[in-house]
Coordinates of C-alpha atoms and ligand atoms in Angstrom, one line a residue:
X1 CA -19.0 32.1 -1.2
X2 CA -16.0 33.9 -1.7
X3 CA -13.2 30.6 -3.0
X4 CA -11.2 29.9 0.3
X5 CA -7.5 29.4 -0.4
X6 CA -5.7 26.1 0.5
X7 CA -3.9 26.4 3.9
X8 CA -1.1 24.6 2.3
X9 CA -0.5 27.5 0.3
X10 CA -1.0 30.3 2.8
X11 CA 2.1 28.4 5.4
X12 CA 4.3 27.7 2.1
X13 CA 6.9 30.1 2.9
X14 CA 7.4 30.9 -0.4
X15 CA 3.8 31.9 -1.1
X16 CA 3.1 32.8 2.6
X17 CA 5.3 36.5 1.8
X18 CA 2.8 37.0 -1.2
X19 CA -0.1 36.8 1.0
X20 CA 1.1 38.8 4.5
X21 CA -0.6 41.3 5.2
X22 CA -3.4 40.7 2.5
X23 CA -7.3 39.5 3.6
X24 CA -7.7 35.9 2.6
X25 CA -10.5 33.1 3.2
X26 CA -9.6 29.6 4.3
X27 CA -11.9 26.8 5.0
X28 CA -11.8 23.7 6.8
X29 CA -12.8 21.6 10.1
X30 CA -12.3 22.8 13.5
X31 CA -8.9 20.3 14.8
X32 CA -8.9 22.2 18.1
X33 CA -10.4 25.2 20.7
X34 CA -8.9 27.5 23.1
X35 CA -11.4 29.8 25.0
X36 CA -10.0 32.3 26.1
X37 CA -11.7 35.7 28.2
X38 CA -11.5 37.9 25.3
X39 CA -10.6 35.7 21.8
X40 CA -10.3 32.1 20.8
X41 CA -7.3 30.5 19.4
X42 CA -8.4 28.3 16.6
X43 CA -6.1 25.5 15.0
X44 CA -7.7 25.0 11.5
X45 CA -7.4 22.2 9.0
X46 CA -8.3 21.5 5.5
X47 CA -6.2 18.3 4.9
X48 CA -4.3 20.3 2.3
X49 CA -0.6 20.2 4.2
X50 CA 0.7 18.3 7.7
X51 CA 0.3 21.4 10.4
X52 CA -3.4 23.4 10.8
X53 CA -3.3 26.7 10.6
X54 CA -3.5 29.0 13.8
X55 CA -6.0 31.4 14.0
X56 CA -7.2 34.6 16.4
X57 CA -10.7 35.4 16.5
X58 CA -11.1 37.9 18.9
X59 CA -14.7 38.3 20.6
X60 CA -16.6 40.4 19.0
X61 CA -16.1 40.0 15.4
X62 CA -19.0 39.2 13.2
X63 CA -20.2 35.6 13.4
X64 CA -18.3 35.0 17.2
X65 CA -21.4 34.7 19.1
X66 CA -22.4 31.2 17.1
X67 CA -19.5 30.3 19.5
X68 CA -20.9 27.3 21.4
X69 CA -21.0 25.8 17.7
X70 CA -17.6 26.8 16.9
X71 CA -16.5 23.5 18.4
X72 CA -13.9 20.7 17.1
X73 CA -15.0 19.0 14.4
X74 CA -17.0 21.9 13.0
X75 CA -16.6 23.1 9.2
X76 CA -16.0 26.7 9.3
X77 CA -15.1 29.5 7.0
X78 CA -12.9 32.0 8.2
X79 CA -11.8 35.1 6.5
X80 CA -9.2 37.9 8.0
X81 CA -5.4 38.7 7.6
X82 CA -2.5 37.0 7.3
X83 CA -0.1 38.1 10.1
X84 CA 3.4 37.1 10.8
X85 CA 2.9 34.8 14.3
X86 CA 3.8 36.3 17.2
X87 CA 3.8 32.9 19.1
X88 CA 6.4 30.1 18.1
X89 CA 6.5 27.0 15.6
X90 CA 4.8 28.5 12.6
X91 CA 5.3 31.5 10.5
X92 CA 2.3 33.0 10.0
X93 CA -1.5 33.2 11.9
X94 CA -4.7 34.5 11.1
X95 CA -6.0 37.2 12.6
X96 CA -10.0 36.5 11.8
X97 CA -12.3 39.2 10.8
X98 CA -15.3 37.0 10.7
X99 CA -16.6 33.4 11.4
X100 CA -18.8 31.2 9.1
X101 CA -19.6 28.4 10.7
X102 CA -20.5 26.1 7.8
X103 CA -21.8 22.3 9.7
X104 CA -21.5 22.4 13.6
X105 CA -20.2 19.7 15.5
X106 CA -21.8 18.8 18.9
X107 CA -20.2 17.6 21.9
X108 CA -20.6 14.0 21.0
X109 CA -17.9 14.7 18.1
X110 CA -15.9 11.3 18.4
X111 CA -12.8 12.7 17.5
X112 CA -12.2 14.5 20.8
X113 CA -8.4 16.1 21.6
X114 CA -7.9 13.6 24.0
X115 CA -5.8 10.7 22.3
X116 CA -7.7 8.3 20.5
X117 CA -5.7 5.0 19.4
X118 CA -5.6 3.6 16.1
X119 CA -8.1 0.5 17.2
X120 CA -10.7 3.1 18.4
X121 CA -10.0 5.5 14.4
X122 CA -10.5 2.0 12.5
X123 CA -13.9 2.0 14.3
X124 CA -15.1 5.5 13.2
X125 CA -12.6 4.9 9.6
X126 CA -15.8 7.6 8.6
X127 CA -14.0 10.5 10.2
X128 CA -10.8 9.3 10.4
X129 CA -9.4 11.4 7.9
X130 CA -9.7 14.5 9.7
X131 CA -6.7 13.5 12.5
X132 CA -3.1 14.3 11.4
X133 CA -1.6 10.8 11.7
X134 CA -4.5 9.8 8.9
X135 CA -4.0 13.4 6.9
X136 CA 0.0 12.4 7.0
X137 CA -0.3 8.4 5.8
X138 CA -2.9 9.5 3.0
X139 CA -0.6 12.5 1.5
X140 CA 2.3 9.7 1.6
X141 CA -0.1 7.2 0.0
X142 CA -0.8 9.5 -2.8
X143 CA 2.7 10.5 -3.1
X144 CA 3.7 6.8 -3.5
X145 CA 1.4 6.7 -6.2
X146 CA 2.8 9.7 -8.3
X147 CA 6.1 8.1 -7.4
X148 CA 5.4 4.9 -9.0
X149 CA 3.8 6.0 -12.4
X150 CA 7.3 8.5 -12.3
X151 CA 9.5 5.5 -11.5
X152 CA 7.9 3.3 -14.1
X153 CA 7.2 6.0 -16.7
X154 CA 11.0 7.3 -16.9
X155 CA 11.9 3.9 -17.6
X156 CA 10.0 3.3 -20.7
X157 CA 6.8 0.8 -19.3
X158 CA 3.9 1.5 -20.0
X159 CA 1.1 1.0 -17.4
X160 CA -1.9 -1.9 -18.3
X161 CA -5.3 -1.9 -16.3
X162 CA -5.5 -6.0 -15.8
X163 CA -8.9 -7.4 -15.5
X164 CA -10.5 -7.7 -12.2
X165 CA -12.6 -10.4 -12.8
X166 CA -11.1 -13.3 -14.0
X167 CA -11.6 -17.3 -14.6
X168 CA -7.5 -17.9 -13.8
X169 CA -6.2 -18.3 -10.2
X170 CA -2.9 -16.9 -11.1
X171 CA -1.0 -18.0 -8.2
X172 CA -2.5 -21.4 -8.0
X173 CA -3.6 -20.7 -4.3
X174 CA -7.3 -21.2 -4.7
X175 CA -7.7 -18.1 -3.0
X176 CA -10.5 -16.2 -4.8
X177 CA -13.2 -15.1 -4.3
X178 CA -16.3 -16.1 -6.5
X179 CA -18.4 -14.1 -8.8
X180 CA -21.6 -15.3 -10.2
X181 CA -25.2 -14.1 -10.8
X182 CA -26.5 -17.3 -9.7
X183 CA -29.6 -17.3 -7.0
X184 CA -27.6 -18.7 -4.1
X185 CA -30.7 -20.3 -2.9
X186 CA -31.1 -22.4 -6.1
X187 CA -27.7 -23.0 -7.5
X188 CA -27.9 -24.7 -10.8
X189 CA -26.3 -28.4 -10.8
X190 CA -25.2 -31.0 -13.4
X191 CA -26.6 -34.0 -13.6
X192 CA -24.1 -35.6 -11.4
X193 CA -24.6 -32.9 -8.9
X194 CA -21.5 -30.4 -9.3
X195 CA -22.5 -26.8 -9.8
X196 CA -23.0 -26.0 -13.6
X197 CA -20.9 -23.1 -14.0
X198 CA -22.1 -23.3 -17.7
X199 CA -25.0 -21.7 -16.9
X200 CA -23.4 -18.8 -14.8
X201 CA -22.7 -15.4 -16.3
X202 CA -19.5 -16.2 -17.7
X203 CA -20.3 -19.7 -18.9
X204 CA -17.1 -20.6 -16.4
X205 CA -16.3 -20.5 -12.5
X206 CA -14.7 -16.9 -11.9
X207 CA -13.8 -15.1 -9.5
X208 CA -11.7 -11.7 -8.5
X209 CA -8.4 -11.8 -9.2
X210 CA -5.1 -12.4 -7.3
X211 CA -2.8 -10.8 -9.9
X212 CA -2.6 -9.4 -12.9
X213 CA 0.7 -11.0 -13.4
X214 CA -0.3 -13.7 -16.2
X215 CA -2.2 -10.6 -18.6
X216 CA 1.0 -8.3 -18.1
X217 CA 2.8 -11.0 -19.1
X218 CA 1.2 -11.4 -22.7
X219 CA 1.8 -7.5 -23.0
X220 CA 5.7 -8.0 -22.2
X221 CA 5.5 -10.1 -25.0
X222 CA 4.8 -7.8 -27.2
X223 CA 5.3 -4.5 -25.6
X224 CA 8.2 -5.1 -23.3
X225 CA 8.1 -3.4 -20.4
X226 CA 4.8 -3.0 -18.8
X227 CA 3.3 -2.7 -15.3
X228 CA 0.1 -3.0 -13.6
X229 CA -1.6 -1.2 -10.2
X230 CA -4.3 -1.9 -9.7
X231 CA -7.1 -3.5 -7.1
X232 CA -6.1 -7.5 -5.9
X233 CA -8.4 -10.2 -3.9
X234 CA -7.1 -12.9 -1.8
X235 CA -10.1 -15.1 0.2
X236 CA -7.0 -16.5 2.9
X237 CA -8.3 -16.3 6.4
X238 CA -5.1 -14.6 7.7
X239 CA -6.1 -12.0 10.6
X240 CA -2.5 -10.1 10.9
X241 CA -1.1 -6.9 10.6
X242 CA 0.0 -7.2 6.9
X243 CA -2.6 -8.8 5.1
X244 CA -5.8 -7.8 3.2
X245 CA -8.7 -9.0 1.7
X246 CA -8.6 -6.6 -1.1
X247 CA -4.9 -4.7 -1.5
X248 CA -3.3 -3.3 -4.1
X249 CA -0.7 -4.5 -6.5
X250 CA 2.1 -3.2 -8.7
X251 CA 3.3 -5.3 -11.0
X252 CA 6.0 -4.6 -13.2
X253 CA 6.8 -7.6 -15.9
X254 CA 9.7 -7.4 -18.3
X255 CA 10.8 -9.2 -21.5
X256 CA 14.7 -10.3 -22.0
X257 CA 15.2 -9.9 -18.1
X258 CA 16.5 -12.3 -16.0
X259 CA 15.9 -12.3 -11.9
X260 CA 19.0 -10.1 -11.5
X261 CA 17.7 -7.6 -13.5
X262 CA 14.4 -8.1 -11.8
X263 CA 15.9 -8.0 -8.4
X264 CA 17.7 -4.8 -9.4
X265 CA 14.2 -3.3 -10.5
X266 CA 12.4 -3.6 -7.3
X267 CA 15.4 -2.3 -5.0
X268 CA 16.1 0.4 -7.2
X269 CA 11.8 1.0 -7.0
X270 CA 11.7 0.6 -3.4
X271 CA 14.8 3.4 -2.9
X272 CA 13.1 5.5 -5.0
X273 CA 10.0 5.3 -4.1
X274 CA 11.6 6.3 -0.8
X275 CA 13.7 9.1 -1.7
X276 CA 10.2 10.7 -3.2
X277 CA 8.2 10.1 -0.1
X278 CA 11.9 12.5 1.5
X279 CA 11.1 15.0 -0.9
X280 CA 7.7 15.3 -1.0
X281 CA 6.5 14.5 2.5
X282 CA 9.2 15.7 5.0
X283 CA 6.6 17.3 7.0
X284 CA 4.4 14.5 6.9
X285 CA 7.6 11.6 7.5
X286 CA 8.9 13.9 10.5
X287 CA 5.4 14.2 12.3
X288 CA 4.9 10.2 12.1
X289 CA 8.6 10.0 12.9
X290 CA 8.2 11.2 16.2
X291 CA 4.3 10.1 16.8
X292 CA 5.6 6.2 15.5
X293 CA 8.8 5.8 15.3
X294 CA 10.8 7.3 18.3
X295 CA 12.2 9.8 16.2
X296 CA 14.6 7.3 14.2
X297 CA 12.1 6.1 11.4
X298 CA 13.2 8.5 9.5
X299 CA 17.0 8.4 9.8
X300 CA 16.2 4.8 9.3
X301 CA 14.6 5.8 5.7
X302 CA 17.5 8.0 5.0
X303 CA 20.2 5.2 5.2
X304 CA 18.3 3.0 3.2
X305 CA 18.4 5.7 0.2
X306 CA 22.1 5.5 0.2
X307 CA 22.9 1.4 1.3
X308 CA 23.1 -0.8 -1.5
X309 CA 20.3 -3.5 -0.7
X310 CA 21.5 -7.2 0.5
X311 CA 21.0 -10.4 -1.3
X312 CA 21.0 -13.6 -0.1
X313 CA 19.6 -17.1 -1.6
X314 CA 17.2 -18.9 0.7
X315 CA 19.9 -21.6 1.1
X316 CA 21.5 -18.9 3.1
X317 CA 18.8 -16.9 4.8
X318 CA 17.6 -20.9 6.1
X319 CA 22.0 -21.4 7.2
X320 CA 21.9 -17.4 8.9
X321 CA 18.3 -17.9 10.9
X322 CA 19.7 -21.4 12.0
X323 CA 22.8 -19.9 13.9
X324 CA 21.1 -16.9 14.7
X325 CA 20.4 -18.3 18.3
X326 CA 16.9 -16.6 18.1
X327 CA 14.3 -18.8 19.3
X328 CA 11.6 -18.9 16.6
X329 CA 8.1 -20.0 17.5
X330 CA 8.1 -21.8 13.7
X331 CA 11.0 -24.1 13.2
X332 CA 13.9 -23.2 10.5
X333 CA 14.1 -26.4 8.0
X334 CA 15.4 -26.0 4.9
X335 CA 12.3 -26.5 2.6
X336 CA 9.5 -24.5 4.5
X337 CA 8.4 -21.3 4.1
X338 CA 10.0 -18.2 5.8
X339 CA 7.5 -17.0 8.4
X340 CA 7.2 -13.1 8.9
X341 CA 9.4 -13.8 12.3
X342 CA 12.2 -14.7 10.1
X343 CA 11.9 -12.2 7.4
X344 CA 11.5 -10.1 10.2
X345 CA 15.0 -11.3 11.9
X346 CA 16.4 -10.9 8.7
X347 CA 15.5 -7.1 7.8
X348 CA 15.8 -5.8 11.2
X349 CA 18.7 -7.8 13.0
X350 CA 20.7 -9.1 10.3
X351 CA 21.0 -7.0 7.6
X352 CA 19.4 -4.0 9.2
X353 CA 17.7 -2.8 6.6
X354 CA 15.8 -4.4 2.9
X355 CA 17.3 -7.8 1.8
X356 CA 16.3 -9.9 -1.5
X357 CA 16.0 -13.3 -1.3
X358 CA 16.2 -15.8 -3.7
X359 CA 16.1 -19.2 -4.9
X360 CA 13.4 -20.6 -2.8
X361 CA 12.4 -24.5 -3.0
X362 CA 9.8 -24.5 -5.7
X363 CA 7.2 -26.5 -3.3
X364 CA 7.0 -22.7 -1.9
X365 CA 6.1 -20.8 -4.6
X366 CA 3.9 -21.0 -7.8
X367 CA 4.0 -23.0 -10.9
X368 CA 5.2 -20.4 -13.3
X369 CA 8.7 -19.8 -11.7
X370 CA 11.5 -20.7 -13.6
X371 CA 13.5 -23.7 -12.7
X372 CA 16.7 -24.0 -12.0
X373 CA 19.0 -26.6 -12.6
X374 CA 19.4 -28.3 -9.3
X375 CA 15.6 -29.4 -10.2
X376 CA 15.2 -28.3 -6.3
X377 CA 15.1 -24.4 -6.4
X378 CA 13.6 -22.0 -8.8
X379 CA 14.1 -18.4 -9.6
X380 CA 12.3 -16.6 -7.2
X381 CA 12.8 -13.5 -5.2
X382 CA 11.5 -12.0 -2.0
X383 CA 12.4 -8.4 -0.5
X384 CA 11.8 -7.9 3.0
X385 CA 11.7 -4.7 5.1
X386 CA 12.0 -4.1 8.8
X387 CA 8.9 -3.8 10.3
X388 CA 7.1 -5.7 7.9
X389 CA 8.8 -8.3 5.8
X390 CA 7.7 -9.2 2.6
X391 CA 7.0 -6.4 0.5
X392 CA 7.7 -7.5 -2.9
X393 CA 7.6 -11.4 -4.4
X394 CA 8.8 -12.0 -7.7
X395 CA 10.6 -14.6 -10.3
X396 CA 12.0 -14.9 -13.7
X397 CA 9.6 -17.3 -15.8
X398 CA 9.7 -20.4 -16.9
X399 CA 9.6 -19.4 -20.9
X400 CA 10.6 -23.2 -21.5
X401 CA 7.4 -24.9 -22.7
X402 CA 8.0 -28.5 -21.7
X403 CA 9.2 -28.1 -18.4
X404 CA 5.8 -25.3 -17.5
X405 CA 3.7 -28.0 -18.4
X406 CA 5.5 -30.3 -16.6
X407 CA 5.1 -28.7 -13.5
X408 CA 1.8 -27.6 -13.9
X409 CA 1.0 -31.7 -14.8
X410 CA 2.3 -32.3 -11.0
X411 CA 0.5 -30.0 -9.3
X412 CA -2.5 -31.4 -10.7
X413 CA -3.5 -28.1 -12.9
X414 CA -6.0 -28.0 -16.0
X415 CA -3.8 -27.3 -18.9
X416 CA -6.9 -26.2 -21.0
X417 CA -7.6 -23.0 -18.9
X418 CA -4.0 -21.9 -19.5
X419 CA -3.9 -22.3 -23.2
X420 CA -2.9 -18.8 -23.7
X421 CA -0.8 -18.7 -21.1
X422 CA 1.1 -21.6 -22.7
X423 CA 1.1 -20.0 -26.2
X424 CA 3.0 -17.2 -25.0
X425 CA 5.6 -19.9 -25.0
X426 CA 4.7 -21.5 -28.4
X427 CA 5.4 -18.3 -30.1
X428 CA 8.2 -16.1 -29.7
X429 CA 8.9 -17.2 -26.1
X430 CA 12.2 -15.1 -24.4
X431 CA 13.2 -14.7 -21.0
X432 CA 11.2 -13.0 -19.0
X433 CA 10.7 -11.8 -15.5
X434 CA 8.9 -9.5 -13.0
X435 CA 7.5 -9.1 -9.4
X436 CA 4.7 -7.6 -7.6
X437 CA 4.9 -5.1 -4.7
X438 CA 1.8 -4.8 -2.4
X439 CA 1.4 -1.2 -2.1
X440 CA -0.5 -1.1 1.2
X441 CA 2.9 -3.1 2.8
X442 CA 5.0 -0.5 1.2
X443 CA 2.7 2.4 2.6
X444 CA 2.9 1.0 6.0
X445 CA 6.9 0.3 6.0
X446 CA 7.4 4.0 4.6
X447 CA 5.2 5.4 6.8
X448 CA 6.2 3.8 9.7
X449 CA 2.9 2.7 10.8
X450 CA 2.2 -0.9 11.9
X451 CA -0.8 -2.6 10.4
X452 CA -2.1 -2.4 6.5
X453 CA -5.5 -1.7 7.9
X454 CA -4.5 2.4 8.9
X455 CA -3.0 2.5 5.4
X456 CA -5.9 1.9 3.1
X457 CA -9.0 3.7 3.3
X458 CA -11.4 1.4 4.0
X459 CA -9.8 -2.2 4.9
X460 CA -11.3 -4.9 3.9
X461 CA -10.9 -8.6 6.2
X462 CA -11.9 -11.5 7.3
X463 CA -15.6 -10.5 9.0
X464 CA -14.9 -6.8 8.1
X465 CA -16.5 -5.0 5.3
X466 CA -17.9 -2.3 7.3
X467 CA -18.1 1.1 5.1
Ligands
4AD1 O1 4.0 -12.8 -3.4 P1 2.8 -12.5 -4.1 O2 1.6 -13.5 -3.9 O3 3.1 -12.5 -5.7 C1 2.3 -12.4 -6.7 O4 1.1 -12.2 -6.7 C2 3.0 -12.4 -8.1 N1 2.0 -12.7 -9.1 C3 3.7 -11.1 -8.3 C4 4.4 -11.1 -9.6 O5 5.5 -11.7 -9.7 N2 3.9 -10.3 -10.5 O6 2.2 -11.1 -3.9 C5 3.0 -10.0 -4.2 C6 3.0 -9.0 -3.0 C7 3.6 -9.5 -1.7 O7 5.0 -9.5 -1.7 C8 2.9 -8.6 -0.7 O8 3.6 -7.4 -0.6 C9 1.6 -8.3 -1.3 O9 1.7 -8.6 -2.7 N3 0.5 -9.1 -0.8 C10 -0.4 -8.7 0.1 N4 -0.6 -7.5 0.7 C11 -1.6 -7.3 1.6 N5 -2.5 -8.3 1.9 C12 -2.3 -9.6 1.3 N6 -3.2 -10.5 1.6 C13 -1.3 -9.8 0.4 N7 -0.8 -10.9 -0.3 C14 0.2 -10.4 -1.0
MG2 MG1 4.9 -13.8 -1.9

């Protein structure tokens, strides 16, 4: 098989001069056909670049007749010159010499021209790579990635692979899911009838983890700067639009920084990570642009590039959503949690764009937070997007020994099972902070798309496992 050449290649404009007028071989799936009396127009993909490539096959040349199999959704190999496009919107066509169909595709291809929502794509996630809107949020995806390990790279961190299994609940939640080899039907039990985890595979109760937070730590004690990305589990039935069973993380954690430096760090991340996406993507941001986001999304990306982001303490955001004159379905008392309608109100009315928040009540976030001195708040920080809310939660840490344990004391945790933990504060303890961004959140605000589940390959929730 003679090596097909990426179509991403052939409509750079750049490379598309070196190859007009030359014979070249592409391969990919069938997007669309048009029949017509004496050729086919034939719009080609191979998930290389955002547009397919148009192709002429006239009847007649070698490997036309398979025709009925030349159908959408079949793999074909097409080979034939590169002509300057007579018709509008793209520089250059094929004009085909001869057709390989590779794997057919019948008539009872899912993926039919006809629109097919997002609902009906998460049902056949199989295939679902082969429609533009999926093609365009998987390039971004990827391109978020490079952007992170440049972002964190150029700034001297070094990146750490966190274990997944783990016998910690970082966050306190008791969100995690279990691992064991036990025989489920005949669990082994102490004598006064609890489960005897000393007999499991780990000789402890563990499970997957929720971060990776409390291990990057014990590196930024010793190495600095380092961050995490990697795979993260949280067992909370929430059925919404921004939550996963298994997502993934990055978390940066920092020695000698305090939460404005932290703060800093993550708008700084999030700008840049959208400036790449600008860059790298514009094909891909303008197509979901329009498909998405009425055109504006990405004028709305562009601003943000340039805006210094907002701050506010959660003293405020509570005092702002209180005069607001929005009627919220969950009440706004000083004290609870900000639902997503109020990060929401915040990101999209208010401050039209990312905000940080800080300073929440320490009943609202976990136990390693540092505290501050009105012995209400502690030194927490939320950003929140339109569209979305929060995508990135972070603190400084408590590096004061007496007053962790004293907090972990009142919320009832076993000191024993975060000995190490604790010793990073027995020995050489400095201030030290750092957040975590959930990259599936970030994916969907930069892509414009509205639910986590069209962002990952395969999501993962409650009563879904499926592929
Ligand atoms: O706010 P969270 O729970 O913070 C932590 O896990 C800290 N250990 C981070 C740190 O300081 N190193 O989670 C961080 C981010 C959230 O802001 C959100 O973007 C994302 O992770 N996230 C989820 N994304 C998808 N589905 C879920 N169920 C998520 N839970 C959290
Ligand atoms: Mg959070």
């Amino acid at each position: 098989m003679s090596k097909p050449i990426l179509i991403s290649q052939l409509l750079n404009s750049a490379q598309a001069a070196e190859y007009l007028e030359q014979e070249v071989v592409v391969a990919g799936w069938i997007r669309s056909v048009r029949k017509k009396k004496h050729f086919s127009f034939i719009s080609l993909s191979d998930g290389s670049c955002q547009p397919a490539l148009q192709i002429i096959a006239d009847a007649g040349i070698s490997g036309y007749e398979e025709g009925s199999t030349m159908l959408t959704g079949s793999a074909a190999k097409f080979t034939g010159k590169l002509v300057a496009s007579q018709g509008k919107g793209q520089g250059v066509e094929l004009q085909a010499s001869s057709i390989e169909v590779l794997g057919s595709a019948g008539e009872d291809y899912p993926l039919q021209k006809k629109a097919t929502s997002l609902e009906f794509l998460r049902e056949h996630a199989h295939l679902r790579s082969r429609t533009n809107t999926f093609g365009a949020v998987f390039r971004i995806r990827h391109a978020l990635t490079m952007a992170t390990h440049l972002f964190f790279s150029e700034r001297g961190f070094i990146n750490l692979h966190t274990p997944i299994i783990t016998s910690n609940d970082g966050e306190g939640a008791g969100e995690m899911f279990k691992v064991t080899n036990f025989d489920l039907d005949n669990i082994p039990r102490t004598k006064s009838g609890s489960i005897d985890y000393d007999q499991d595979y780990f000789a402890a109760m563990t499970g997957l983890t929720v971060t990776g937070q409390l291990e990057a730590e014990c590196f930024a004690m010793g190495m600095g700067r380092v961050y995490t990305f990697g795979p993260t589990f949280r067992a909370e039935n929430s059925n919404t639009p921004r939550h996963l069973s298994e997502f993934w993380m990055i978390e940066p954690e920092v020695a000698f920084a305090d939460l404005e430096e932290i703060a800093q760090l993550a708008a700084d991340y999030v700008k840049y990570m959208i400036s790449y996406t600008l860059e790298h993507c514009p094909l891909e941001i303008s197509f979901l642009s329009e498909q998405y986001g009425e055109g504006k999304h990405q004028q709305q990306l562009e601003s943000v590039v340039t805006a210094p982001v907002n701050k506010i303490t959660y003293t405020e955001a509570i005092e702002l959503l209180a005069t607001s004159g929005e009627r919220f379905e969950f009440s706004v008392d000083w004290g609870a949690e900000l639902q997503t309608e109020h990060e929401r109100y915040l990101a999209e009315k208010k401050f039209i764009g990312p905000v940080i928040v800080t300073d929440y009540p320490k009943e609202c976030k976990a136990f390693y937070m540092k505290q501050n001195s009105d012995g209400k708040t502690v030194r927490a920080m939320d950003l929140l997007v339109p569209g979305v809310g929060e995508i990135v939660g972070g603190s400084q840490r408590e590096d004061d020994l007496d007053k962790l344990t004293t907090r972990m004391d009142e919320l009832k945790m076993e000191r024993d099972a975060y000995q190490w933990y604790l010793d990073l504060r027995r020995f050489g303890s400095v201030p030290h902070a750092g957040f975590g961004l959930g990259f599936e959140r970030v994916v969907a605000y930069i892509t414009g798309m509205s639910n986590v589940r069209d962002v990952i390959p395969f999501p993962r929730t409650p009563k879904s496992a499926r592929f």
